[in-house]
């Protein structure tokens, strides 16, 4: 009891000393009240002003970028052997992407469409869908993670392009998305055209950023690290819209259905592939084998129905195209 009293007395003395110091310094400071009406932008948000010149990028040609390596039965190889020896599949994804890869609030597990695709790969490769270690990363970190081999593969809404295929490999297409616009309801924004003179949030290191800057140079683009950041800046009224793939936007809209809505048609087709380090051809073939299996045995449709039915009834799974 005495000890408690002594601690209390010492604490009160310390508080009195500190507030005394604070009062001293305040008495000499100008009496000005600062009001923060504007919430801060998320860390690392960068506004790009309208009509900022875009470095012209010539999209390299690679034929059909979605053509991948044909699966082989009993696929094996050095990369598959390494994963099996380790006993865990290292998967890069965004742990805050509603519907695709996010933490279930009850179980704490990473769940969603992309997470389930990764689990099917682990099931075939290691005998259990649970033998996965996730590495959380943002869109702009995907290619580096593959090039530095800090992950075995990326399952993160990653569009297959000829430009990316210069640095990384891809599986066949496992989902076809379409870039669209998410706007605040009754904002007068009904399509891409209405974004001229408005502010739009996009994530860096994405096809969405390049597309919006080309298709709507009159918009002010605010770029941020994750799509969840875009929802925050939209809710804080620091932008008027978000533009990316319909499936990602549906996940954001589901988190704030009274305030936001998807508008306008598709601006582009975004074929998603599993990203794999360039040259890990045994793994590419293996993953394509899993995608063949889940298309044929109904797993793809089941996963689609579970996570993406906000987009409508499940379509046919995307048909694979092979290089060989
Ligand atoms: N599909 C787009 C891309 O690969 C955006 C998806 C994302 O940022 O996760 O760049």
mmCIF file of C-alpha atoms and ligand atoms in Angstrom:
data_model
loop_
_atom_site.group_PDB
_atom_site.id
_atom_site.type_symbol
_atom_site.label_atom_id
_atom_site.label_comp_id
_atom_site.label_asym_id
_atom_site.label_seq_id
_atom_site.Cartn_x
_atom_site.Cartn_y
_atom_site.Cartn_z
ATOM 1 C CA UNK A 1 0.000 0.000 0.000
ATOM 2 C CA UNK A 2 2.813 2.323 1.001
ATOM 3 C CA UNK A 3 4.693 1.458 -2.150
ATOM 4 C CA UNK A 4 1.604 2.178 -4.269
ATOM 5 C CA UNK A 5 1.172 5.532 -2.559
ATOM 6 C CA UNK A 6 4.822 6.377 -3.124
ATOM 7 C CA UNK A 7 4.545 5.522 -6.850
ATOM 8 C CA UNK A 8 1.361 7.608 -7.122
ATOM 9 C CA UNK A 9 3.013 10.576 -5.422
ATOM 10 C CA UNK A 10 6.073 10.306 -7.667
ATOM 11 C CA UNK A 11 3.846 10.106 -10.771
ATOM 12 C CA UNK A 12 1.826 13.174 -9.733
ATOM 13 C CA UNK A 13 5.035 15.092 -9.062
ATOM 14 C CA UNK A 14 6.367 14.144 -12.487
ATOM 15 C CA UNK A 15 3.107 15.206 -14.192
ATOM 16 C CA UNK A 16 3.166 18.529 -12.305
ATOM 17 C CA UNK A 17 6.777 19.064 -13.389
ATOM 18 C CA UNK A 18 6.068 18.259 -17.038
ATOM 19 C CA UNK A 19 2.917 20.395 -17.180
ATOM 20 C CA UNK A 20 4.838 23.180 -15.478
ATOM 21 C CA UNK A 21 7.446 23.006 -18.230
ATOM 22 C CA UNK A 22 4.697 22.870 -20.848
ATOM 23 C CA UNK A 23 3.003 25.926 -19.357
ATOM 24 C CA UNK A 24 6.294 27.806 -19.405
ATOM 25 C CA UNK A 25 6.842 27.103 -23.060
ATOM 26 C CA UNK A 26 3.167 27.769 -23.925
ATOM 27 C CA UNK A 27 3.207 31.142 -22.210
ATOM 28 C CA UNK A 28 5.778 32.361 -24.714
ATOM 29 C CA UNK A 29 4.049 30.738 -27.745
ATOM 30 C CA UNK A 30 1.591 32.725 -29.886
ATOM 31 C CA UNK A 31 -2.005 31.979 -28.957
ATOM 32 C CA UNK A 32 -3.263 30.415 -32.133
ATOM 33 C CA UNK A 33 -5.759 27.572 -32.409
ATOM 34 C CA UNK A 34 -5.047 25.174 -35.260
ATOM 35 C CA UNK A 35 -8.025 23.205 -36.559
ATOM 36 C CA UNK A 36 -7.448 20.139 -38.656
ATOM 37 C CA UNK A 37 -10.395 19.986 -41.022
ATOM 38 C CA UNK A 38 -8.549 17.915 -43.591
ATOM 39 C CA UNK A 39 -7.639 14.374 -42.506
ATOM 40 C CA UNK A 40 -4.103 13.407 -43.471
ATOM 41 C CA UNK A 41 -3.532 11.449 -46.665
ATOM 42 C CA UNK A 42 -2.250 7.902 -46.117
ATOM 43 C CA UNK A 43 1.529 7.633 -45.836
ATOM 44 C CA UNK A 44 3.236 7.652 -49.230
ATOM 45 C CA UNK A 45 0.248 9.115 -51.121
ATOM 46 C CA UNK A 46 1.455 11.110 -54.124
ATOM 47 C CA UNK A 47 -0.803 13.435 -56.128
ATOM 48 C CA UNK A 48 -0.102 13.721 -59.871
ATOM 49 C CA UNK A 49 -1.570 16.856 -61.395
ATOM 50 C CA UNK A 50 -3.769 16.659 -64.482
ATOM 51 C CA UNK A 51 -2.082 16.798 -67.867
ATOM 52 C CA UNK A 52 1.317 15.927 -66.367
ATOM 53 C CA UNK A 53 3.284 14.656 -69.367
ATOM 54 C CA UNK A 54 3.397 10.887 -69.553
ATOM 55 C CA UNK A 55 6.597 9.258 -70.710
ATOM 56 C CA UNK A 56 5.400 7.427 -73.802
ATOM 57 C CA UNK A 57 5.747 3.712 -73.206
ATOM 58 C CA UNK A 58 5.824 1.381 -76.123
ATOM 59 C CA UNK A 59 4.240 -1.866 -74.936
ATOM 60 C CA UNK A 60 6.695 -4.587 -75.999
ATOM 61 C CA UNK A 61 5.272 -7.214 -78.301
ATOM 62 C CA UNK A 62 5.210 -10.849 -77.164
ATOM 63 C CA UNK A 63 2.350 -12.283 -79.202
ATOM 64 C CA UNK A 64 -0.433 -13.455 -76.907
ATOM 65 C CA UNK A 65 0.850 -12.517 -73.421
ATOM 66 C CA UNK A 66 -1.490 -15.037 -71.794
ATOM 67 C CA UNK A 67 0.009 -18.064 -73.569
ATOM 68 C CA UNK A 68 1.858 -20.184 -71.000
ATOM 69 C CA UNK A 69 3.587 -23.559 -70.675
ATOM 70 C CA UNK A 70 1.545 -26.738 -70.999
ATOM 71 C CA UNK A 71 1.230 -28.873 -67.845
ATOM 72 C CA UNK A 72 3.024 -32.219 -67.817
ATOM 73 C CA UNK A 73 1.815 -35.161 -65.824
ATOM 74 C CA UNK A 74 4.030 -35.892 -62.851
ATOM 75 C CA UNK A 75 5.724 -32.507 -63.279
ATOM 76 C CA UNK A 76 8.984 -32.226 -61.397
ATOM 77 C CA UNK A 77 12.030 -30.001 -61.462
ATOM 78 C CA UNK A 78 14.457 -28.110 -59.242
ATOM 79 C CA UNK A 79 12.002 -25.445 -58.067
ATOM 80 C CA UNK A 80 9.297 -27.967 -57.250
ATOM 81 C CA UNK A 81 11.878 -30.082 -55.398
ATOM 82 C CA UNK A 82 13.006 -27.051 -53.361
ATOM 83 C CA UNK A 83 9.444 -26.237 -52.286
ATOM 84 C CA UNK A 84 8.777 -29.860 -51.367
ATOM 85 C CA UNK A 85 12.020 -30.022 -49.383
ATOM 86 C CA UNK A 86 11.007 -26.860 -47.509
ATOM 87 C CA UNK A 87 7.522 -28.216 -46.902
ATOM 88 C CA UNK A 88 5.821 -24.838 -47.325
ATOM 89 C CA UNK A 89 4.780 -22.737 -50.310
ATOM 90 C CA UNK A 90 5.774 -19.056 -50.038
ATOM 91 C CA UNK A 91 2.952 -17.000 -51.507
ATOM 92 C CA UNK A 92 3.000 -13.225 -51.991
ATOM 93 C CA UNK A 93 -0.328 -11.457 -51.724
ATOM 94 C CA UNK A 94 -2.062 -8.410 -50.267
ATOM 95 C CA UNK A 95 -3.575 -9.265 -46.882
ATOM 96 C CA UNK A 96 -6.010 -6.336 -47.085
ATOM 97 C CA UNK A 97 -7.762 -7.033 -50.386
ATOM 98 C CA UNK A 98 -11.421 -7.761 -49.696
ATOM 99 C CA UNK A 99 -12.740 -10.805 -51.622
ATOM 100 C CA UNK A 100 -9.248 -11.770 -52.881
ATOM 101 C CA UNK A 101 -6.920 -12.058 -49.893
ATOM 102 C CA UNK A 102 -7.857 -10.686 -46.500
ATOM 103 C CA UNK A 103 -7.947 -11.805 -42.907
ATOM 104 C CA UNK A 104 -11.116 -13.513 -41.802
ATOM 105 C CA UNK A 105 -12.078 -11.470 -38.725
ATOM 106 C CA UNK A 106 -13.080 -14.564 -36.731
ATOM 107 C CA UNK A 107 -10.350 -17.071 -37.609
ATOM 108 C CA UNK A 108 -7.538 -14.655 -38.519
ATOM 109 C CA UNK A 109 -6.743 -16.821 -41.573
ATOM 110 C CA UNK A 110 -6.038 -15.276 -44.960
ATOM 111 C CA UNK A 111 -9.069 -16.036 -47.147
ATOM 112 C CA UNK A 112 -10.485 -15.008 -50.533
ATOM 113 C CA UNK A 113 -10.389 -15.930 -54.218
ATOM 114 C CA UNK A 114 -6.608 -15.517 -54.647
ATOM 115 C CA UNK A 115 -5.922 -17.235 -51.326
ATOM 116 C CA UNK A 116 -8.048 -20.211 -52.404
ATOM 117 C CA UNK A 117 -6.226 -20.507 -55.738
ATOM 118 C CA UNK A 118 -2.923 -20.556 -53.794
ATOM 119 C CA UNK A 119 -4.352 -23.194 -51.444
ATOM 120 C CA UNK A 120 -5.243 -25.441 -54.400
ATOM 121 C CA UNK A 121 -1.647 -25.160 -55.664
ATOM 122 C CA UNK A 122 -0.335 -26.082 -52.195
ATOM 123 C CA UNK A 123 -2.772 -29.004 -52.066
ATOM 124 C CA UNK A 124 -1.342 -30.476 -55.295
ATOM 125 C CA UNK A 125 2.272 -29.610 -54.517
ATOM 126 C CA UNK A 126 2.507 -30.479 -50.826
ATOM 127 C CA UNK A 127 -0.557 -32.580 -50.111
ATOM 128 C CA UNK A 128 -2.278 -29.952 -47.960
ATOM 129 C CA UNK A 129 -3.814 -26.547 -48.735
ATOM 130 C CA UNK A 130 -2.613 -25.284 -45.367
ATOM 131 C CA UNK A 131 1.114 -25.610 -46.046
ATOM 132 C CA UNK A 132 1.470 -21.979 -47.105
ATOM 133 C CA UNK A 133 3.450 -19.072 -45.694
ATOM 134 C CA UNK A 134 2.088 -15.752 -46.827
ATOM 135 C CA UNK A 135 4.229 -12.695 -47.554
ATOM 136 C CA UNK A 136 2.130 -9.547 -47.498
ATOM 137 C CA UNK A 137 3.028 -7.105 -50.247
ATOM 138 C CA UNK A 138 1.678 -4.175 -52.209
ATOM 139 C CA UNK A 139 1.077 -4.102 -55.953
ATOM 140 C CA UNK A 140 4.370 -2.328 -56.685
ATOM 141 C CA UNK A 141 6.338 -4.990 -54.782
ATOM 142 C CA UNK A 142 5.132 -8.007 -56.750
ATOM 143 C CA UNK A 143 7.800 -8.129 -59.437
ATOM 144 C CA UNK A 144 10.675 -7.465 -57.018
ATOM 145 C CA UNK A 145 9.481 -10.274 -54.751
ATOM 146 C CA UNK A 146 9.578 -12.671 -57.703
ATOM 147 C CA UNK A 147 12.907 -11.409 -58.998
ATOM 148 C CA UNK A 148 14.492 -11.638 -55.528
ATOM 149 C CA UNK A 149 12.933 -15.072 -54.928
ATOM 150 C CA UNK A 150 11.446 -13.974 -51.584
ATOM 151 C CA UNK A 151 8.284 -15.803 -52.699
ATOM 152 C CA UNK A 152 7.646 -18.904 -54.821
ATOM 153 C CA UNK A 153 4.688 -17.285 -56.486
ATOM 154 C CA UNK A 154 2.366 -14.277 -56.411
ATOM 155 C CA UNK A 155 -1.405 -14.669 -56.172
ATOM 156 C CA UNK A 156 -2.478 -11.032 -56.202
ATOM 157 C CA UNK A 157 -4.873 -9.881 -58.913
ATOM 158 C CA UNK A 158 -1.861 -9.602 -61.240
ATOM 159 C CA UNK A 159 -2.564 -8.756 -64.860
ATOM 160 C CA UNK A 160 -0.531 -10.646 -67.453
ATOM 161 C CA UNK A 161 1.154 -8.194 -69.837
ATOM 162 C CA UNK A 162 3.980 -8.406 -72.360
ATOM 163 C CA UNK A 163 5.778 -5.701 -70.388
ATOM 164 C CA UNK A 164 5.749 -7.764 -67.172
ATOM 165 C CA UNK A 165 6.630 -10.946 -69.003
ATOM 166 C CA UNK A 166 10.046 -9.432 -69.726
ATOM 167 C CA UNK A 167 10.817 -9.835 -66.001
ATOM 168 C CA UNK A 168 8.494 -12.549 -64.644
ATOM 169 C CA UNK A 169 6.614 -15.639 -65.837
ATOM 170 C CA UNK A 170 2.889 -16.258 -65.596
ATOM 171 C CA UNK A 171 0.502 -19.169 -65.376
ATOM 172 C CA UNK A 172 -2.444 -19.392 -67.732
ATOM 173 C CA UNK A 173 -5.312 -16.960 -67.026
ATOM 174 C CA UNK A 174 -7.264 -17.837 -63.858
ATOM 175 C CA UNK A 175 -9.638 -14.847 -63.860
ATOM 176 C CA UNK A 176 -10.598 -12.209 -66.388
ATOM 177 C CA UNK A 177 -11.304 -8.780 -64.868
ATOM 178 C CA UNK A 178 -12.169 -5.431 -66.463
ATOM 179 C CA UNK A 179 -10.952 -2.019 -65.316
ATOM 180 C CA UNK A 180 -13.823 0.227 -64.253
ATOM 181 C CA UNK A 181 -14.572 3.215 -62.005
ATOM 182 C CA UNK A 182 -15.836 3.291 -58.396
ATOM 183 C CA UNK A 183 -17.468 6.629 -57.566
ATOM 184 C CA UNK A 184 -19.223 8.261 -54.653
ATOM 185 C CA UNK A 185 -22.987 7.861 -55.131
ATOM 186 C CA UNK A 186 -24.726 10.935 -56.590
ATOM 187 C CA UNK A 187 -21.375 12.574 -57.355
ATOM 188 C CA UNK A 188 -22.304 13.058 -61.012
ATOM 189 C CA UNK A 189 -19.573 10.617 -62.028
ATOM 190 C CA UNK A 190 -21.064 7.985 -64.298
ATOM 191 C CA UNK A 191 -18.131 7.007 -66.465
ATOM 192 C CA UNK A 192 -14.455 7.522 -67.215
ATOM 193 C CA UNK A 193 -15.326 10.701 -69.180
ATOM 194 C CA UNK A 194 -16.714 12.347 -66.047
ATOM 195 C CA UNK A 195 -13.323 12.047 -64.331
ATOM 196 C CA UNK A 196 -11.894 15.040 -66.264
ATOM 197 C CA UNK A 197 -11.140 17.726 -63.681
ATOM 198 C CA UNK A 198 -11.843 15.288 -60.817
ATOM 199 C CA UNK A 199 -9.507 13.422 -58.464
ATOM 200 C CA UNK A 200 -9.051 9.689 -58.836
ATOM 201 C CA UNK A 201 -7.160 7.279 -56.595
ATOM 202 C CA UNK A 202 -4.991 4.550 -58.071
ATOM 203 C CA UNK A 203 -2.302 2.231 -56.680
ATOM 204 C CA UNK A 204 1.281 2.555 -57.894
ATOM 205 C CA UNK A 205 2.889 -0.256 -59.877
ATOM 206 C CA UNK A 206 -0.396 -1.248 -61.522
ATOM 207 C CA UNK A 207 -1.813 -1.466 -64.999
ATOM 208 C CA UNK A 208 -4.708 0.631 -63.603
ATOM 209 C CA UNK A 209 -2.445 3.668 -63.043
ATOM 210 C CA UNK A 210 -0.989 3.542 -66.555
ATOM 211 C CA UNK A 211 -4.441 3.059 -68.070
ATOM 212 C CA UNK A 212 -6.123 5.949 -66.259
ATOM 213 C CA UNK A 213 -3.308 8.368 -67.056
ATOM 214 C CA UNK A 214 -3.560 7.492 -70.746
ATOM 215 C CA UNK A 215 -7.332 7.295 -71.019
ATOM 216 C CA UNK A 216 -8.190 10.281 -68.826
ATOM 217 C CA UNK A 217 -5.260 12.738 -68.731
ATOM 218 C CA UNK A 218 -7.612 15.448 -67.405
ATOM 219 C CA UNK A 219 -7.943 13.743 -64.009
ATOM 220 C CA UNK A 220 -5.773 14.465 -60.969
ATOM 221 C CA UNK A 221 -4.382 11.081 -59.986
ATOM 222 C CA UNK A 222 -3.573 10.367 -56.342
ATOM 223 C CA UNK A 223 -1.404 7.264 -56.138
ATOM 224 C CA UNK A 224 -1.172 5.201 -52.939
ATOM 225 C CA UNK A 225 0.395 1.858 -51.928
ATOM 226 C CA UNK A 226 -2.770 -0.310 -51.571
ATOM 227 C CA UNK A 227 -6.390 -0.409 -52.755
ATOM 228 C CA UNK A 228 -7.540 -0.249 -49.137
ATOM 229 C CA UNK A 229 -5.788 3.169 -48.981
ATOM 230 C CA UNK A 230 -7.897 4.239 -51.977
ATOM 231 C CA UNK A 231 -11.111 3.413 -50.093
ATOM 232 C CA UNK A 232 -9.905 5.536 -47.161
ATOM 233 C CA UNK A 233 -9.106 8.579 -49.305
ATOM 234 C CA UNK A 234 -12.470 8.190 -51.066
ATOM 235 C CA UNK A 235 -14.272 8.054 -47.713
ATOM 236 C CA UNK A 236 -12.267 11.068 -46.522
ATOM 237 C CA UNK A 237 -13.441 12.897 -49.671
ATOM 238 C CA UNK A 238 -9.877 13.511 -50.797
ATOM 239 C CA UNK A 239 -10.687 11.898 -54.159
ATOM 240 C CA UNK A 240 -13.894 11.569 -56.158
ATOM 241 C CA UNK A 241 -13.317 8.081 -57.527
ATOM 242 C CA UNK A 242 -11.107 4.991 -57.643
ATOM 243 C CA UNK A 243 -10.262 3.132 -60.836
ATOM 244 C CA UNK A 244 -9.044 -0.435 -61.132
ATOM 245 C CA UNK A 245 -10.331 -3.916 -61.927
ATOM 246 C CA UNK A 246 -14.062 -4.495 -61.373
ATOM 247 C CA UNK A 247 -13.371 -7.413 -59.034
ATOM 248 C CA UNK A 248 -11.176 -5.301 -56.724
ATOM 249 C CA UNK A 249 -13.656 -2.407 -56.868
ATOM 250 C CA UNK A 250 -16.487 -4.798 -55.956
ATOM 251 C CA UNK A 251 -14.500 -5.669 -52.822
ATOM 252 C CA UNK A 252 -14.152 -1.978 -51.917
ATOM 253 C CA UNK A 253 -17.835 -1.259 -52.699
ATOM 254 C CA UNK A 254 -18.877 -4.141 -50.432
ATOM 255 C CA UNK A 255 -17.086 -2.394 -47.560
ATOM 256 C CA UNK A 256 -19.068 0.826 -48.061
ATOM 257 C CA UNK A 257 -22.155 0.025 -50.163
ATOM 258 C CA UNK A 258 -24.144 3.081 -49.054
ATOM 259 C CA UNK A 259 -21.521 5.597 -50.155
ATOM 260 C CA UNK A 260 -19.909 4.034 -53.245
ATOM 261 C CA UNK A 261 -20.955 2.421 -56.529
ATOM 262 C CA UNK A 262 -19.338 0.988 -59.645
ATOM 263 C CA UNK A 263 -20.067 3.094 -62.728
ATOM 264 C CA UNK A 264 -19.414 3.011 -66.482
ATOM 265 C CA UNK A 265 -18.341 0.134 -68.682
ATOM 266 C CA UNK A 266 -15.093 -1.799 -68.830
ATOM 267 C CA UNK A 267 -12.091 0.329 -69.850
ATOM 268 C CA UNK A 268 -9.789 -2.650 -70.456
ATOM 269 C CA UNK A 269 -9.515 -6.410 -70.084
ATOM 270 C CA UNK A 270 -7.247 -7.543 -67.230
ATOM 271 C CA UNK A 271 -6.365 -11.256 -67.463
ATOM 272 C CA UNK A 272 -5.021 -12.439 -64.094
ATOM 273 C CA UNK A 273 -2.200 -14.944 -63.886
ATOM 274 C CA UNK A 274 -0.195 -16.438 -61.038
ATOM 275 C CA UNK A 275 3.174 -14.656 -61.104
ATOM 276 C CA UNK A 276 6.188 -16.990 -61.014
ATOM 277 C CA UNK A 277 9.922 -16.157 -61.098
ATOM 278 C CA UNK A 278 11.186 -16.002 -64.659
ATOM 279 C CA UNK A 279 12.752 -19.275 -65.685
ATOM 280 C CA UNK A 280 10.985 -21.415 -63.030
ATOM 281 C CA UNK A 281 9.358 -23.351 -65.862
ATOM 282 C CA UNK A 282 8.754 -26.507 -63.812
ATOM 283 C CA UNK A 283 6.640 -24.436 -61.413
ATOM 284 C CA UNK A 284 4.779 -22.710 -64.261
ATOM 285 C CA UNK A 285 3.811 -26.109 -65.692
ATOM 286 C CA UNK A 286 2.849 -27.378 -62.259
ATOM 287 C CA UNK A 287 0.613 -24.385 -61.486
ATOM 288 C CA UNK A 288 -1.009 -24.722 -64.914
ATOM 289 C CA UNK A 289 -1.750 -28.347 -64.030
ATOM 290 C CA UNK A 290 -3.552 -27.238 -60.876
ATOM 291 C CA UNK A 291 -5.521 -24.644 -62.865
ATOM 292 C CA UNK A 292 -6.524 -27.396 -65.346
ATOM 293 C CA UNK A 293 -7.702 -29.549 -62.436
ATOM 294 C CA UNK A 294 -9.760 -26.856 -60.715
ATOM 295 C CA UNK A 295 -11.415 -25.823 -63.985
ATOM 296 C CA UNK A 296 -12.385 -29.438 -64.697
ATOM 297 C CA UNK A 297 -13.469 -30.618 -61.229
ATOM 298 C CA UNK A 298 -15.717 -27.660 -60.409
ATOM 299 C CA UNK A 299 -13.412 -26.157 -57.741
ATOM 300 C CA UNK A 300 -12.915 -22.931 -59.767
ATOM 301 C CA UNK A 301 -16.675 -22.396 -60.018
ATOM 302 C CA UNK A 302 -17.134 -23.162 -56.323
ATOM 303 C CA UNK A 303 -14.443 -20.639 -55.352
ATOM 304 C CA UNK A 304 -15.890 -18.030 -57.720
ATOM 305 C CA UNK A 305 -19.359 -18.520 -56.260
ATOM 306 C CA UNK A 306 -18.015 -18.224 -52.721
ATOM 307 C CA UNK A 307 -16.096 -14.965 -53.209
ATOM 308 C CA UNK A 308 -17.112 -13.211 -56.403
ATOM 309 C CA UNK A 309 -20.871 -13.665 -56.715
ATOM 310 C CA UNK A 310 -21.214 -9.887 -56.199
ATOM 311 C CA UNK A 311 -20.079 -9.761 -59.843
ATOM 312 C CA UNK A 312 -22.926 -12.039 -60.961
ATOM 313 C CA UNK A 313 -23.281 -15.783 -61.557
ATOM 314 C CA UNK A 314 -19.998 -17.630 -62.206
ATOM 315 C CA UNK A 315 -18.880 -17.447 -65.855
ATOM 316 C CA UNK A 316 -17.112 -20.358 -67.546
ATOM 317 C CA UNK A 317 -13.537 -20.564 -66.199
ATOM 318 C CA UNK A 318 -11.110 -18.817 -68.599
ATOM 319 C CA UNK A 319 -9.810 -21.133 -71.337
ATOM 320 C CA UNK A 320 -6.055 -21.699 -71.162
ATOM 321 C CA UNK A 321 -3.777 -20.860 -74.091
ATOM 322 C CA UNK A 322 -0.488 -22.760 -74.357
ATOM 323 C CA UNK A 323 2.780 -21.869 -75.997
ATOM 324 C CA UNK A 324 3.885 -25.456 -76.672
HETATM 325 N N1 LIG B 1 -4.629 -5.927 -62.156
HETATM 326 C C1 LIG B 1 -3.880 -4.741 -61.865
HETATM 327 C C2 LIG B 1 -2.409 -5.009 -61.921
HETATM 328 O O1 LIG B 1 -1.988 -6.129 -61.969
HETATM 329 C C3 LIG B 1 -4.220 -4.141 -60.531
HETATM 330 C C4 LIG B 1 -4.276 -5.168 -59.427
HETATM 331 C C5 LIG B 1 -3.542 -4.884 -58.126
HETATM 332 O O2 LIG B 1 -3.036 -3.791 -57.912
HETATM 333 O O3 LIG B 1 -3.489 -5.794 -57.328
HETATM 334 O O4 LIG B 1 -1.618 -4.110 -61.944
#
